[in-house]
PDB file of C-alpha atoms and ligand atoms in Angstrom:
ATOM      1  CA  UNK A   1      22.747  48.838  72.678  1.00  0.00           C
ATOM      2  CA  UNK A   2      25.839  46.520  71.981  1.00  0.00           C
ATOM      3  CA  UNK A   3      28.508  47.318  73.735  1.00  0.00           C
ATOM      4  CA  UNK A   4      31.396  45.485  71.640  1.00  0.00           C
ATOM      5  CA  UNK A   5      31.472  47.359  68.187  1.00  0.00           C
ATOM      6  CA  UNK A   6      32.505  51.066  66.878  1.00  0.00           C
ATOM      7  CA  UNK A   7      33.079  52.802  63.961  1.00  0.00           C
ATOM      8  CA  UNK A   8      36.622  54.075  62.645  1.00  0.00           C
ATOM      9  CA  UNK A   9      37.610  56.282  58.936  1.00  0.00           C
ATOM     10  CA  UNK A  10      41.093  56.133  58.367  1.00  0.00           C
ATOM     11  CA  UNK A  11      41.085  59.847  56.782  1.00  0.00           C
ATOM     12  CA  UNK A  12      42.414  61.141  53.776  1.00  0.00           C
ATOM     13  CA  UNK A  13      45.484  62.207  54.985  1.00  0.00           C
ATOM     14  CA  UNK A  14      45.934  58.209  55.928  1.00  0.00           C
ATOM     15  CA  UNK A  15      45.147  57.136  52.328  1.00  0.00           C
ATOM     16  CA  UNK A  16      46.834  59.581  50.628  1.00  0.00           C
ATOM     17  CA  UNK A  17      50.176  58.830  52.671  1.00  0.00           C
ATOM     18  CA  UNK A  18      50.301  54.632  52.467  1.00  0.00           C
ATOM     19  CA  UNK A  19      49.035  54.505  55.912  1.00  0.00           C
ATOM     20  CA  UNK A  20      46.124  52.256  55.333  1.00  0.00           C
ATOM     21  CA  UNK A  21      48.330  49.043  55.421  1.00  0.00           C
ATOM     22  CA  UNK A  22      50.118  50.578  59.205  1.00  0.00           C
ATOM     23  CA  UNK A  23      46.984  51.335  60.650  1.00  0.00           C
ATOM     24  CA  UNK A  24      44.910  48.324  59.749  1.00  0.00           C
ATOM     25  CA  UNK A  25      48.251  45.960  61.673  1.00  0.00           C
ATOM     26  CA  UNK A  26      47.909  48.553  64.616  1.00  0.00           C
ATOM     27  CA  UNK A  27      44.210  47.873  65.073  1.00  0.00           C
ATOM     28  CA  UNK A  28      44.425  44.208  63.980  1.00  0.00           C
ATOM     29  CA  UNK A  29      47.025  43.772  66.813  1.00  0.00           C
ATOM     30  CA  UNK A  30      45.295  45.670  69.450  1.00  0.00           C
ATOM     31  CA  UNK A  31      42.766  42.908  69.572  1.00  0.00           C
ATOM     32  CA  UNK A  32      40.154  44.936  67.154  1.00  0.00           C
ATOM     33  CA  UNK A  33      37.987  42.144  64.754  1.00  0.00           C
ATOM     34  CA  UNK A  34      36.924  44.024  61.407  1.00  0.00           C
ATOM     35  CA  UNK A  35      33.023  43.037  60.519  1.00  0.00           C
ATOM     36  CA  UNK A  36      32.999  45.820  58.027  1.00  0.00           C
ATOM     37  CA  UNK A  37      35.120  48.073  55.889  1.00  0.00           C
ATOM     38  CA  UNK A  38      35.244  49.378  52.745  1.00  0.00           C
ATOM     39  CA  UNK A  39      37.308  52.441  50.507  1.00  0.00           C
ATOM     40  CA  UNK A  40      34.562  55.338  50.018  1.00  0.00           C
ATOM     41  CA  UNK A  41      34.564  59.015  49.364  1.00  0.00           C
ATOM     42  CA  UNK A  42      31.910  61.554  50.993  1.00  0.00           C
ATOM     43  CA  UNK A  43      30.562  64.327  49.531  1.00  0.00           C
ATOM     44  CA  UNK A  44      30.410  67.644  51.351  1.00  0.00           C
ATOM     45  CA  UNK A  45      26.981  66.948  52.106  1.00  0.00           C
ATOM     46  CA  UNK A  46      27.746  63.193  53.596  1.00  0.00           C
ATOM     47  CA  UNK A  47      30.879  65.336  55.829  1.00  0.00           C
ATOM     48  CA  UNK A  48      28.129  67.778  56.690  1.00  0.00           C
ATOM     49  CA  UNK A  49      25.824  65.505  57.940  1.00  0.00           C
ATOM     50  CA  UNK A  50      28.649  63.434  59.486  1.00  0.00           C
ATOM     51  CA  UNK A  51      29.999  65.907  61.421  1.00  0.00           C
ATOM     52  CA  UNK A  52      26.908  68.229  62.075  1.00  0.00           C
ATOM     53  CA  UNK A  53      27.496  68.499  65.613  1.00  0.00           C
ATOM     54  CA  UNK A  54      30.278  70.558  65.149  1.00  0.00           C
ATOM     55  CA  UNK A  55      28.312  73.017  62.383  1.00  0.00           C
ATOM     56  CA  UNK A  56      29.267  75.843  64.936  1.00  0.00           C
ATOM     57  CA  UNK A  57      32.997  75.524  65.168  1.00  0.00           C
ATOM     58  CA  UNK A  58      34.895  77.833  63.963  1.00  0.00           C
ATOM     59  CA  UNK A  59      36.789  74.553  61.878  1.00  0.00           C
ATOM     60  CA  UNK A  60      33.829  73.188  60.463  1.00  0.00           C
ATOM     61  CA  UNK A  61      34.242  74.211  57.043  1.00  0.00           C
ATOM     62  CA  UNK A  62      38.011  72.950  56.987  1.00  0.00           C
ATOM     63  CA  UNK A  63      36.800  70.192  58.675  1.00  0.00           C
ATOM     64  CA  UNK A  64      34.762  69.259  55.861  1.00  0.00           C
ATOM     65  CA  UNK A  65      36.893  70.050  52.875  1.00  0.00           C
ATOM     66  CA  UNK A  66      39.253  67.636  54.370  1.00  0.00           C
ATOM     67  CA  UNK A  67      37.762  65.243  54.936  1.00  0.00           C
ATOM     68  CA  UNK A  68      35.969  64.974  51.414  1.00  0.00           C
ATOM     69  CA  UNK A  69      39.193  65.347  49.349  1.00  0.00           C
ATOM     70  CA  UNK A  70      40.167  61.818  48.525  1.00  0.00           C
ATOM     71  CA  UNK A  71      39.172  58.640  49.724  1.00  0.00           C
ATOM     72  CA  UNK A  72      38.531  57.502  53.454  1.00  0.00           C
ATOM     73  CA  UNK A  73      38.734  53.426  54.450  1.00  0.00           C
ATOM     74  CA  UNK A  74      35.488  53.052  56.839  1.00  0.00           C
ATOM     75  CA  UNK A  75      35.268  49.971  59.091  1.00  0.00           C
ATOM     76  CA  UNK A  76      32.887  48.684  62.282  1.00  0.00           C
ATOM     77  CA  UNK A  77      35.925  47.087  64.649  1.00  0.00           C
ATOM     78  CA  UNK A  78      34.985  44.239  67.294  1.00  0.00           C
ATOM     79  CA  UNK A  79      36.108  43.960  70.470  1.00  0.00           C
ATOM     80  CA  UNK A  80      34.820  43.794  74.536  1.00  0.00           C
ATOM     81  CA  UNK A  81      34.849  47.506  75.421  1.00  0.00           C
ATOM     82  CA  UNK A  82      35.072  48.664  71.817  1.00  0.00           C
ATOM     83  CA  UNK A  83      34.885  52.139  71.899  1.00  0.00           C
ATOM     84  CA  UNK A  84      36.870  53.485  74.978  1.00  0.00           C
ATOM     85  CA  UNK A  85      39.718  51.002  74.175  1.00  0.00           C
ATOM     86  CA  UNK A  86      39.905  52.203  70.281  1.00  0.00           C
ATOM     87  CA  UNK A  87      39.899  55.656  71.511  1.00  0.00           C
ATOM     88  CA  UNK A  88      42.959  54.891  73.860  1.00  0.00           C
ATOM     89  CA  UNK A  89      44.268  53.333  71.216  1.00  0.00           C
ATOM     90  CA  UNK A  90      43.902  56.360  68.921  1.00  0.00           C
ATOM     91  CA  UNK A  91      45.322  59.005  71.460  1.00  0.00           C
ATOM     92  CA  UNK A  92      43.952  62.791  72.085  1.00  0.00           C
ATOM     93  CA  UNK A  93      42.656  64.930  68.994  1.00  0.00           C
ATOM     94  CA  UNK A  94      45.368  66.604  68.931  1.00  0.00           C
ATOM     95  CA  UNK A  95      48.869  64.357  67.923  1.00  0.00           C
ATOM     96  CA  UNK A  96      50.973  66.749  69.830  1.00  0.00           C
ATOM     97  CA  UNK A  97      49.129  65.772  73.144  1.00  0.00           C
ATOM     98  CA  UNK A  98      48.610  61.870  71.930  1.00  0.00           C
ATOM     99  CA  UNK A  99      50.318  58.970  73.995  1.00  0.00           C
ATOM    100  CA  UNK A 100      53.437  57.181  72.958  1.00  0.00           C
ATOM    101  CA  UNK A 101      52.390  54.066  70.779  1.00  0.00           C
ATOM    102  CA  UNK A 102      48.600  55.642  69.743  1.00  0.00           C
ATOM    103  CA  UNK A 103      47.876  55.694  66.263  1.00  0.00           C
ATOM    104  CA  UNK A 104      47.674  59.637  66.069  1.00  0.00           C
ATOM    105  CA  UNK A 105      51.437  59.868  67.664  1.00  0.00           C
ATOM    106  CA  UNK A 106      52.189  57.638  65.213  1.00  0.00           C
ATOM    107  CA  UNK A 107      50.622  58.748  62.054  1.00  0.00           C
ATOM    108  CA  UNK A 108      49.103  62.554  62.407  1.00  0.00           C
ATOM    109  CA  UNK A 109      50.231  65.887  61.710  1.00  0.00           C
ATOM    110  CA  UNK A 110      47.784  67.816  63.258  1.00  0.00           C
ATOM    111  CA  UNK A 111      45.195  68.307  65.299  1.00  0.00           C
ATOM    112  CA  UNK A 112      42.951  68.740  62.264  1.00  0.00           C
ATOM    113  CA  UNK A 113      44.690  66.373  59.963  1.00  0.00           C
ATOM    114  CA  UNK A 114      44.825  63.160  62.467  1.00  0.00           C
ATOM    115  CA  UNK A 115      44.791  60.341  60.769  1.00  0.00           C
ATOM    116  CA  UNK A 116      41.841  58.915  61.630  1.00  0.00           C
ATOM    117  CA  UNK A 117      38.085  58.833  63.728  1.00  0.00           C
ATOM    118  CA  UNK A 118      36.727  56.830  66.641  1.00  0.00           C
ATOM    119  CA  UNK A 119      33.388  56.803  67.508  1.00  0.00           C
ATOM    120  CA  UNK A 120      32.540  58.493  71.417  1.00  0.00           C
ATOM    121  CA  UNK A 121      29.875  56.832  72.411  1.00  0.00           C
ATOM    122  CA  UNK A 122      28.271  53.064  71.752  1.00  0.00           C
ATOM    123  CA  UNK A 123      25.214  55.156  70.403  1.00  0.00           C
ATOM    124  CA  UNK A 124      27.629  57.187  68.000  1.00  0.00           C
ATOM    125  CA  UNK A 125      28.953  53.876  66.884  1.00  0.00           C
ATOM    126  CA  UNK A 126      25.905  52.820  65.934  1.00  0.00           C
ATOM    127  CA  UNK A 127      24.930  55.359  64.239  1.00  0.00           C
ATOM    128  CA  UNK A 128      28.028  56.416  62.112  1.00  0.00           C
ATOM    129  CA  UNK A 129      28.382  52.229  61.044  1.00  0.00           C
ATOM    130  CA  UNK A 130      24.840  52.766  59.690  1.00  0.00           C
ATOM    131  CA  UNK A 131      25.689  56.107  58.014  1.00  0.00           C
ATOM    132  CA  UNK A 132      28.442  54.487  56.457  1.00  0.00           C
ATOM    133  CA  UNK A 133      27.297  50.842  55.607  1.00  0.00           C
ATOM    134  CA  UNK A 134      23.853  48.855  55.073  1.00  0.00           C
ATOM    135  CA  UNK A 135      22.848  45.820  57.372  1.00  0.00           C
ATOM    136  CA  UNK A 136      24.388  43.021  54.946  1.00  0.00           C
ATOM    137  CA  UNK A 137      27.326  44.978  54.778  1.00  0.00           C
ATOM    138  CA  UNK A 138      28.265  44.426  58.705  1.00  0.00           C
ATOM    139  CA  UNK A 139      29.272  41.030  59.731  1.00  0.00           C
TER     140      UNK A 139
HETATM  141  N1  UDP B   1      39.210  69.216  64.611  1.00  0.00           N
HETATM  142  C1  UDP B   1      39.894  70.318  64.119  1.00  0.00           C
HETATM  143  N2  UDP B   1      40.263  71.314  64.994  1.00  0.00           N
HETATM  144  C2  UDP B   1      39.976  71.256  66.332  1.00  0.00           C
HETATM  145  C3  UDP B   1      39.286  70.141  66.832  1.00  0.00           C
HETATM  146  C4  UDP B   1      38.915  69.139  65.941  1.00  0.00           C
HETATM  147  O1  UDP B   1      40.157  70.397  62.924  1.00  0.00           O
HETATM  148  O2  UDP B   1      40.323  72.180  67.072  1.00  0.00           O
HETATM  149  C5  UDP B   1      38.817  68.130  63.675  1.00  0.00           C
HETATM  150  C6  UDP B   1      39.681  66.886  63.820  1.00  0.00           C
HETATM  151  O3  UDP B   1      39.837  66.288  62.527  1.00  0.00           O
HETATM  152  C7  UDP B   1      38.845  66.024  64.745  1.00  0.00           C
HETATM  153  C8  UDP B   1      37.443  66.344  64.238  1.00  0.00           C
HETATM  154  O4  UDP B   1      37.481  67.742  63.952  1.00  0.00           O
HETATM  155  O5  UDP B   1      39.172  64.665  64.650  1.00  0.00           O
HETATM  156  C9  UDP B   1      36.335  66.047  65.221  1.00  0.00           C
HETATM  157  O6  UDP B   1      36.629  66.705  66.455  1.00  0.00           O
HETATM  158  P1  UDP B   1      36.403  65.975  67.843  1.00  0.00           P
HETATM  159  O7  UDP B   1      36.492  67.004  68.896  1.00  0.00           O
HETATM  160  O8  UDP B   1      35.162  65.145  67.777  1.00  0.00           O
HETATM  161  O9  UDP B   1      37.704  65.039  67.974  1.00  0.00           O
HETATM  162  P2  UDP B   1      37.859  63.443  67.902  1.00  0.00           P
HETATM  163  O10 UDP B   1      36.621  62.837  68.489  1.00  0.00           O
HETATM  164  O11 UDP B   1      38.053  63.096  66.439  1.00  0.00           O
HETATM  165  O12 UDP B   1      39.091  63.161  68.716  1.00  0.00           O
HETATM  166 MG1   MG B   2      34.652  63.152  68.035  1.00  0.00          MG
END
């Protein structure tokens, strides 16, 4: 299991405000290589099956419609340590707990709208960059 790559959605609420341009130089300059990305849209089944491990929660289902209700910007970032320093970089779930400087203090509105995803686990990574993207599509 690498340990240098994880996955990232810059969420609606990102597109839909201008943020993908913001985002992309705050990643860029935090050392972060992009070897994939790519505009998409899920359906409510791809959210479902994206985020089945919360299917209990009592926000799953505005989970869901939020995060299929306009187009997403998926990547696979590079970088030593990739996934604990992108979710430093990100700050906590919820914006109003998020370090100074993290994208989420910077960008977010709420703990449910926050801007944007990073993977939890090298084995997460792995598999949300292959939910998201086929081999020759990583580089
Ligand atoms: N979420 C929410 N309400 C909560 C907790 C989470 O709407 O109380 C949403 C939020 O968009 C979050 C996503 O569900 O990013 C996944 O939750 P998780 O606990 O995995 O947070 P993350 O890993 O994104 O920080
Ligand atoms: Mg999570």
């Amino acid at each position: 299991m690498r340990t240098d790559r994880t996955f990232t959605m810059l969420k609606p609420d990102s597109v839909e405000k201008g943020n993908i341009g913001p985002i992309l130089e705050k990643i860029s300059s935090a050392g972060f290589k992009i070897v994939a990305m790519k505009l998409t849209q899920m359906t409510t089944a791809d959210a479902e099956a994206f985020y089945a491990i919360h299917s209990e929660r009592p926000f799953f289902g505005e989970l869901v419609s939020y995060m299929t209700r306009g187009p997403i910007v998926a990547a696979v970032l590079e970088k030593d340590n990739a996934v604990s320093d992108f979710r430093t970089l990100i700050g906590a779930t919820n914006p109003a707990e998020a370090a100074d400087g993290t994208i989420r203090k910077m960008f977010a509105d709420s703990i449910s709208e926050n801007a944007v995803h990073g993977s939890d686990s090298d084995q997460n990574a792995e598999i949300e960059s292959q939910f998201h993207f086929a081999g020759r599509e990583i580089f």
